[in-house]
Amino acid sequence: MIVSAYVFADGVEFAPEAIGAAAQALRAGKLIGLPTETVYGLGADADNATAVAAIFEAKGRPSDHPLIVHVAAFDGGMSGVAHYAGRVPSFAQQLMSAFWPGPLTLILPRRDGVGAIAAGGQNTIGLRCPAHPVAQAVLTALRQPTEGEPVVWGVAAPSANRFGRVSPTTAQHVASEFADTPDLLILDGGPCEVGIESTIIDCTRGAPVLLRPGAITSEQVAAACGRALISPEELEAQGQSAPRASGTLESHYAPNATVRLMDAKALQQALDLLGTDVDKSAGPGKTIAIYSRVPLKTSARQIELRRMPTDAAVAAHELFSVLRELDALRVKLIWVETPPDTVAWDGVRDRLTRAATPTR
């Protein structure tokens, strides 16, 4: 059930009954669809083991694949952080000050007795303070309960989609993913501004470790905390291993169609070789979709051409929506022009690389 989180009258305001209903559902151990600036999340009280287990079941997600816990921006975000984290290194505090609320998740040592299910059984936990005003309104309401209601310190909220599939960036995407769950309350906060999941930094190794790129780049992180980032590969070379984190499996974010990354020259050569000889058994519909920054030419009517923005942030904003739209055409293949090998494109390139990796 989609409920608008806004009232559009003289300006735009929160719909108090919608925010209240979402907070009440979370306190009651139910799941909700929650908008954030990155993607929509499937949220539950992070300290309610039964509710968190329901997230794993609804998504079909392995229970040892940890969830990110969203906390409110109280006292610079430290109130929720203090509940879940046993220790916050100074460079992690610098990153909170620089980027929270925002699309940055920090992996921190987990306090004993809290958030174990959400953390996938690890002694670390991923925390984020979302920038979306609707998410903040819900988190604030959870911290200000009426008499007799429990305080909810954080909301565990992985992307609101079936595990491994394309992440949702609108309330309608969430509804389509969980069409068999009609009682799921989905707050409609509009399309997500960022469009890909948060940057994840491990803060448990004495130095920042980049686990997943996102809208906040590695260069920005290094500048904010004054420390060079370490890669998981460098950790392994030192005999250490990074904690498990959301969205870091080799195969992830995949549509139903097979995704293949190719450079612009290879895309045009493939189209030239195909000519008009596309799979006729597919009928009159589209067979191949192509998402590229350069203009391509083809005479085949069964090929769908889409232009990818040349700006990395704009491409990130529309990436998952475009993949869903192309999937809706029931194409068999989605060919994507490989993103530039620059820091600004790291997040988009990461998502597409994982989408193109076959499931083992």
Short mmCIF file of C-alpha atoms in Angstrom, two decimals, residues 4-355:
data_model
loop_
_atom_site.label_atom_id
_atom_site.label_comp_id
_atom_site.label_asym_id
_atom_site.label_seq_id
_atom_site.Cartn_x
_atom_site.Cartn_y
_atom_site.Cartn_z
CA SER A 4 2.18 9.78 0.12
CA ALA A 5 4.54 11.17 2.74
CA TYR A 6 3.79 14.72 1.63
CA VAL A 7 0.83 17.09 1.58
CA PHE A 8 0.75 19.34 -1.49
CA ALA A 9 -1.28 22.41 -0.62
CA ASP A 10 0.23 25.82 0.08
CA GLY A 11 3.75 24.49 -0.39
CA VAL A 12 4.94 21.01 0.52
CA GLU A 13 4.64 19.59 4.02
CA PHE A 14 4.90 16.18 5.62
CA ALA A 15 1.70 14.18 5.96
CA PRO A 16 1.73 13.64 9.75
CA GLU A 17 -0.61 10.67 9.60
CA ALA A 18 1.67 8.92 7.09
CA ILE A 19 4.81 9.54 9.16
CA GLY A 20 2.97 8.45 12.30
CA ALA A 21 1.63 5.30 10.65
CA ALA A 22 5.13 4.34 9.49
CA ALA A 23 6.60 4.89 12.96
CA GLN A 24 3.77 2.91 14.54
CA ALA A 25 4.26 0.04 12.10
CA LEU A 26 7.98 -0.12 12.90
CA ARG A 27 7.32 -0.11 16.66
CA ALA A 28 4.85 -2.96 16.14
CA GLY A 29 7.51 -5.07 14.44
CA LYS A 30 6.23 -4.60 10.91
CA LEU A 31 8.15 -3.78 7.71
CA ILE A 32 7.78 -0.58 5.71
CA GLY A 33 9.03 0.80 2.40
CA LEU A 34 11.14 3.84 3.26
CA PRO A 35 12.50 6.47 0.84
CA THR A 36 16.09 7.59 1.23
CA GLU A 37 18.22 9.79 -1.01
CA THR A 38 20.02 6.70 -2.37
CA VAL A 39 17.37 4.01 -2.96
CA TYR A 40 14.16 2.91 -1.24
CA GLY A 41 14.74 0.64 1.75
CA LEU A 42 12.75 -2.20 3.30
CA GLY A 43 12.82 -1.07 6.91
CA ALA A 44 12.38 -2.66 10.34
CA ASP A 45 13.31 -1.85 13.92
CA ALA A 46 16.99 -2.84 13.98
CA ASP A 47 16.70 -4.10 17.58
CA ASN A 48 13.67 -6.30 16.91
CA ALA A 49 15.19 -9.64 15.92
CA THR A 50 11.87 -11.02 14.62
CA ALA A 51 11.23 -7.97 12.46
CA VAL A 52 14.78 -7.98 11.07
CA ALA A 53 14.47 -11.69 10.29
CA ALA A 54 11.33 -10.82 8.32
CA ILE A 55 13.45 -8.52 6.09
CA PHE A 56 15.76 -11.40 5.21
CA GLU A 57 12.77 -13.65 4.49
CA ALA A 58 10.90 -11.08 2.39
CA LYS A 59 13.97 -10.33 0.26
CA GLY A 60 15.23 -13.90 0.04
CA ARG A 61 18.50 -12.57 1.42
CA PRO A 62 21.05 -14.80 3.19
CA SER A 63 20.91 -14.12 6.94
CA ASP A 64 24.69 -13.67 7.13
CA HIS A 65 24.64 -10.82 4.59
CA PRO A 66 24.48 -7.76 6.87
CA LEU A 67 22.02 -4.87 6.69
CA ILE A 68 22.70 -1.15 7.05
CA VAL A 69 21.11 0.51 10.08
CA HIS A 70 19.78 4.06 9.60
CA VAL A 71 20.00 6.47 12.53
CA ALA A 72 18.61 9.96 13.12
CA ALA A 73 20.66 13.13 12.97
CA PHE A 74 20.57 13.82 16.72
CA ASP A 75 23.72 15.41 18.15
CA GLY A 76 25.51 14.95 14.85
CA GLY A 77 24.08 11.46 14.63
CA MET A 78 25.95 10.30 17.74
CA SER A 79 22.89 9.25 19.81
CA GLY A 80 21.96 6.40 17.47
CA VAL A 81 25.61 5.68 16.83
CA ALA A 82 26.34 5.40 20.56
CA HIS A 83 23.54 2.83 20.89
CA TYR A 84 25.00 0.52 18.24
CA ALA A 85 28.73 1.24 18.10
CA GLY A 86 31.16 0.21 20.80
CA ARG A 87 33.80 2.59 19.54
CA VAL A 88 33.99 5.43 17.02
CA PRO A 89 37.51 6.22 15.73
CA SER A 90 38.37 9.89 15.34
CA PHE A 91 38.53 9.65 11.54
CA ALA A 92 35.02 8.12 11.53
CA GLN A 93 33.77 11.09 13.54
CA GLN A 94 35.35 13.37 10.95
CA LEU A 95 33.48 11.56 8.20
CA MET A 96 30.19 11.88 10.09
CA SER A 97 30.75 15.61 10.48
CA ALA A 98 31.60 15.99 6.80
CA PHE A 99 28.95 13.81 5.15
CA TRP A 100 26.08 13.05 7.53
CA PRO A 101 23.21 13.24 6.82
CA GLY A 102 24.17 11.79 3.45
CA PRO A 103 24.96 8.74 1.32
CA LEU A 104 27.83 7.38 3.45
CA THR A 105 27.76 4.17 5.52
CA LEU A 106 30.40 3.57 8.17
CA ILE A 107 31.28 0.09 9.44
CA LEU A 108 32.00 0.33 13.18
CA PRO A 109 32.62 -2.11 16.06
CA ARG A 110 29.22 -3.31 17.31
CA ARG A 111 28.20 -3.08 20.94
CA ASP A 112 27.43 -6.45 22.54
CA GLY A 113 23.74 -7.23 22.76
CA VAL A 114 22.45 -4.85 20.06
CA GLY A 115 21.77 -5.23 16.35
CA ALA A 116 23.23 -8.74 16.05
CA ILE A 117 20.69 -10.01 13.52
CA ALA A 118 20.95 -6.87 11.42
CA ALA A 119 24.74 -7.20 11.47
CA GLY A 120 24.55 -10.71 10.04
CA GLY A 121 26.12 -12.09 13.22
CA GLN A 122 29.31 -10.04 12.83
CA ASN A 123 30.92 -7.99 15.61
CA THR A 124 30.72 -4.95 13.33
CA ILE A 125 27.70 -2.96 12.18
CA GLY A 126 27.03 -0.59 9.27
CA LEU A 127 25.47 2.76 10.24
CA ARG A 128 24.14 5.58 8.07
CA CYS A 129 22.32 8.86 8.68
CA PRO A 130 20.09 9.37 5.60
CA ALA A 131 19.55 12.83 4.12
CA HIS A 132 16.04 12.23 2.76
CA PRO A 133 13.58 14.39 4.73
CA VAL A 134 10.98 11.62 4.91
CA ALA A 135 13.48 9.14 6.33
CA GLN A 136 14.58 11.75 8.86
CA ALA A 137 10.95 12.49 9.81
CA VAL A 138 10.31 8.80 10.51
CA LEU A 139 13.55 8.38 12.47
CA THR A 140 12.76 11.50 14.51
CA ALA A 141 9.25 10.23 15.28
CA LEU A 142 10.74 6.93 16.47
CA ARG A 143 12.95 8.82 18.91
CA GLN A 144 9.98 10.76 20.31
CA PRO A 145 7.41 8.13 21.27
CA THR A 146 4.27 8.81 23.26
CA GLU A 147 3.96 7.31 26.73
CA GLY A 148 4.22 3.55 26.82
CA GLU A 149 5.83 3.23 23.38
CA PRO A 150 9.38 1.98 22.92
CA VAL A 151 12.18 4.15 21.58
CA VAL A 152 13.51 2.83 18.28
CA TRP A 153 17.19 3.71 17.93
CA GLY A 154 17.67 2.67 14.34
CA VAL A 155 15.97 1.24 11.27
CA ALA A 156 17.61 -1.63 9.41
CA ALA A 157 16.80 -0.94 5.77
CA PRO A 158 18.44 -2.75 2.84
CA SER A 159 17.17 -1.94 -0.63
CA ALA A 160 13.47 -2.79 -0.99
CA ASN A 161 13.81 -5.41 -3.69
CA ARG A 162 14.28 -9.15 -4.00
CA PHE A 163 17.85 -10.11 -3.18
CA GLY A 164 20.36 -9.52 -5.96
CA ARG A 165 17.93 -7.70 -8.23
CA VAL A 166 17.80 -4.09 -9.43
CA SER A 167 17.36 -1.65 -6.55
CA PRO A 168 14.18 0.48 -6.35
CA THR A 169 14.27 4.26 -6.72
CA THR A 170 10.50 4.96 -6.62
CA ALA A 171 7.64 3.81 -4.41
CA GLN A 172 6.11 2.10 -7.46
CA HIS A 173 9.27 0.00 -7.85
CA VAL A 174 8.86 -1.21 -4.26
CA ALA A 175 5.20 -2.04 -4.80
CA SER A 176 6.04 -4.09 -7.90
CA GLU A 177 8.75 -6.01 -6.03
CA PHE A 178 6.39 -6.93 -3.19
CA ALA A 179 3.08 -7.16 -5.04
CA ASP A 180 2.32 -10.30 -3.05
CA THR A 181 2.54 -8.29 0.21
CA PRO A 182 -0.43 -5.90 -0.10
CA ASP A 183 -0.30 -4.88 3.57
CA LEU A 184 3.25 -3.49 3.25
CA LEU A 185 3.14 0.25 4.03
CA ILE A 186 5.24 2.13 1.46
CA LEU A 187 5.94 5.81 2.07
CA ASP A 188 6.09 7.67 -1.24
CA GLY A 189 8.81 10.29 -0.94
CA GLY A 190 9.28 10.77 -4.68
CA PRO A 191 12.15 9.51 -6.87
CA CYS A 192 15.47 9.04 -5.08
CA GLU A 193 17.90 11.89 -5.70
CA VAL A 194 21.17 9.92 -5.74
CA GLY A 195 19.90 6.71 -7.32
CA ILE A 196 22.61 4.25 -6.23
CA GLU A 197 23.42 2.90 -2.78
CA SER A 198 25.70 4.63 -0.29
CA THR A 199 29.48 4.58 -0.23
CA ILE A 200 30.63 2.10 2.45
CA ILE A 201 33.77 2.73 4.49
CA ASP A 202 35.11 0.19 6.99
CA CYS A 203 36.35 2.09 10.07
CA THR A 204 37.45 -0.93 12.13
CA ARG A 205 41.00 -1.41 10.80
CA GLY A 206 42.70 1.78 12.03
CA ALA A 207 42.39 3.37 8.58
CA PRO A 208 39.45 3.90 6.20
CA VAL A 209 38.82 0.95 3.89
CA LEU A 210 36.62 1.44 0.81
CA LEU A 211 34.20 -1.48 0.62
CA ARG A 212 31.67 -0.05 -1.85
CA PRO A 213 31.93 3.10 -3.99
CA GLY A 214 29.03 5.49 -4.25
CA ALA A 215 28.13 9.14 -4.76
CA ILE A 216 30.68 10.22 -2.15
CA THR A 217 34.00 9.44 -3.82
CA SER A 218 37.14 7.95 -2.33
CA GLU A 219 38.90 11.27 -2.95
CA GLN A 220 36.26 13.15 -0.94
CA VAL A 221 36.52 10.65 1.91
CA ALA A 222 40.31 10.90 2.02
CA ALA A 223 40.18 14.70 1.99
CA ALA A 224 37.60 14.81 4.81
CA CYS A 225 39.50 12.55 7.21
CA GLY A 226 43.05 13.30 6.12
CA ARG A 227 43.87 9.65 5.49
CA ALA A 228 44.44 7.64 2.34
CA LEU A 229 41.92 4.89 1.72
CA ILE A 230 42.88 1.22 1.72
CA SER A 231 41.29 -1.30 -0.63
CA PRO A 232 40.07 -4.76 0.45
CA GLU A 233 42.81 -6.22 -1.76
CA GLU A 234 45.46 -4.30 0.17
CA LEU A 235 43.98 -5.63 3.42
CA GLU A 236 44.22 -9.18 2.13
CA ALA A 237 47.86 -8.61 1.20
CA GLN A 238 48.40 -7.65 4.84
CA GLY A 239 46.78 -10.87 6.02
CA GLN A 240 43.51 -9.19 7.02
CA SER A 241 40.00 -9.49 5.68
CA ALA A 242 37.29 -6.85 5.45
CA PRO A 243 33.94 -7.45 7.15
CA ARG A 244 30.99 -8.53 5.05
CA ALA A 245 28.97 -5.54 3.87
CA SER A 246 25.82 -4.83 1.88
CA GLY A 247 26.05 -4.89 -1.91
CA THR A 248 29.57 -6.28 -2.12
CA LEU A 249 28.83 -9.69 -3.66
CA GLU A 250 30.35 -10.25 -7.10
CA SER A 251 26.92 -10.66 -8.69
CA HIS A 252 24.30 -8.10 -7.65
CA TYR A 253 21.89 -5.40 -8.92
CA ALA A 254 20.95 -7.61 -11.88
CA PRO A 255 17.89 -7.26 -14.14
CA ASN A 256 16.26 -10.32 -15.70
CA ALA A 257 18.05 -9.66 -18.99
CA THR A 258 21.72 -10.53 -19.33
CA VAL A 259 23.93 -7.45 -18.97
CA ARG A 260 27.15 -7.10 -20.92
CA LEU A 261 29.63 -4.21 -20.69
CA MET A 262 31.34 -3.14 -23.93
CA ASP A 263 33.28 -0.10 -25.11
CA ALA A 264 31.71 2.19 -27.70
CA LYS A 265 33.69 0.75 -30.61
CA ALA A 266 32.70 -2.81 -29.75
CA LEU A 267 29.05 -1.80 -29.46
CA GLN A 268 28.97 -0.29 -32.94
CA GLN A 269 30.88 -3.21 -34.42
CA ALA A 270 28.37 -5.63 -32.88
CA LEU A 271 25.49 -3.64 -34.34
CA ASP A 272 27.15 -3.57 -37.76
CA LEU A 273 27.62 -7.34 -37.68
CA LEU A 274 23.99 -7.87 -36.66
CA GLY A 275 22.60 -5.63 -39.37
CA THR A 276 18.90 -6.47 -39.50
CA ASP A 277 19.54 -10.10 -38.52
CA VAL A 278 18.14 -10.04 -34.99
CA ASP A 279 16.43 -12.99 -33.31
CA LYS A 280 13.15 -13.35 -35.23
CA SER A 281 11.81 -15.92 -32.77
CA ALA A 282 11.29 -13.12 -30.26
CA GLY A 283 8.37 -11.80 -32.33
CA PRO A 284 7.72 -8.10 -32.88
CA GLY A 285 9.13 -7.00 -29.52
CA LYS A 286 12.60 -5.76 -28.69
CA THR A 287 15.40 -8.31 -28.31
CA ILE A 288 18.45 -6.23 -27.39
CA ALA A 289 18.62 -2.95 -25.46
CA ILE A 290 21.69 -0.72 -25.58
CA TYR A 291 22.54 1.98 -23.05
CA SER A 292 25.43 4.12 -24.25
CA ARG A 293 26.92 7.60 -23.98
CA VAL A 294 27.93 7.75 -27.64
CA PRO A 295 25.30 7.84 -30.41
CA LEU A 296 25.01 4.50 -32.21
CA LYS A 297 23.45 3.51 -35.52
CA THR A 298 21.39 0.44 -36.33
CA SER A 299 18.73 -0.51 -38.84
CA ALA A 300 17.35 -3.34 -36.69
CA ARG A 301 13.89 -2.51 -35.35
CA GLN A 302 14.25 -5.04 -32.54
CA ILE A 303 17.01 -3.05 -30.88
CA GLU A 304 16.20 -0.39 -28.28
CA LEU A 305 18.75 2.43 -28.05
CA ARG A 306 18.98 4.56 -24.90
CA ARG A 307 21.45 7.36 -24.24
CA MET A 308 23.40 7.31 -21.00
CA PRO A 309 24.11 10.77 -19.52
CA THR A 310 27.71 11.94 -19.79
CA ASP A 311 27.60 13.28 -16.22
CA ALA A 312 28.30 10.58 -13.62
CA ALA A 313 25.85 11.91 -11.00
CA VAL A 314 23.02 12.12 -13.54
CA ALA A 315 23.81 8.62 -14.80
CA ALA A 316 23.72 7.29 -11.22
CA HIS A 317 20.39 9.00 -10.59
CA GLU A 318 18.70 7.21 -13.50
CA LEU A 319 20.67 3.95 -13.67
CA PHE A 320 18.35 1.58 -11.81
CA SER A 321 15.20 3.14 -13.30
CA VAL A 322 16.59 2.66 -16.81
CA LEU A 323 17.54 -0.97 -16.12
CA ARG A 324 13.99 -1.60 -14.88
CA GLU A 325 12.48 0.12 -17.93
CA LEU A 326 14.62 -1.95 -20.30
CA ASP A 327 13.72 -5.12 -18.41
CA ALA A 328 10.05 -4.24 -18.83
CA LEU A 329 10.58 -4.45 -22.63
CA ARG A 330 11.39 -8.15 -22.05
CA VAL A 331 14.68 -7.90 -23.90
CA LYS A 332 17.07 -10.81 -23.62
CA LEU A 333 20.24 -8.72 -23.58
CA ILE A 334 21.21 -5.31 -22.26
CA TRP A 335 24.48 -4.02 -23.69
CA VAL A 336 25.95 -1.12 -21.75
CA GLU A 337 28.83 1.13 -22.68
CA THR A 338 31.52 0.67 -20.04
CA PRO A 339 31.67 3.79 -17.82
CA PRO A 340 34.86 5.87 -17.79
CA ASP A 341 37.65 4.70 -15.51
CA THR A 342 37.51 7.78 -13.28
CA VAL A 343 36.72 8.27 -9.59
CA ALA A 344 33.48 10.11 -10.36
CA TRP A 345 32.15 7.03 -12.20
CA ASP A 346 33.29 4.45 -9.61
CA GLY A 347 29.79 3.96 -8.16
CA VAL A 348 28.05 3.49 -11.50
CA ARG A 349 30.84 1.27 -12.82
CA ASP A 350 30.68 -0.88 -9.67
CA ARG A 351 26.91 -1.44 -9.99
CA LEU A 352 27.11 -2.29 -13.68
CA THR A 353 30.07 -4.63 -13.22
CA ARG A 354 28.17 -6.57 -10.55
CA ALA A 355 25.00 -6.58 -12.69
#
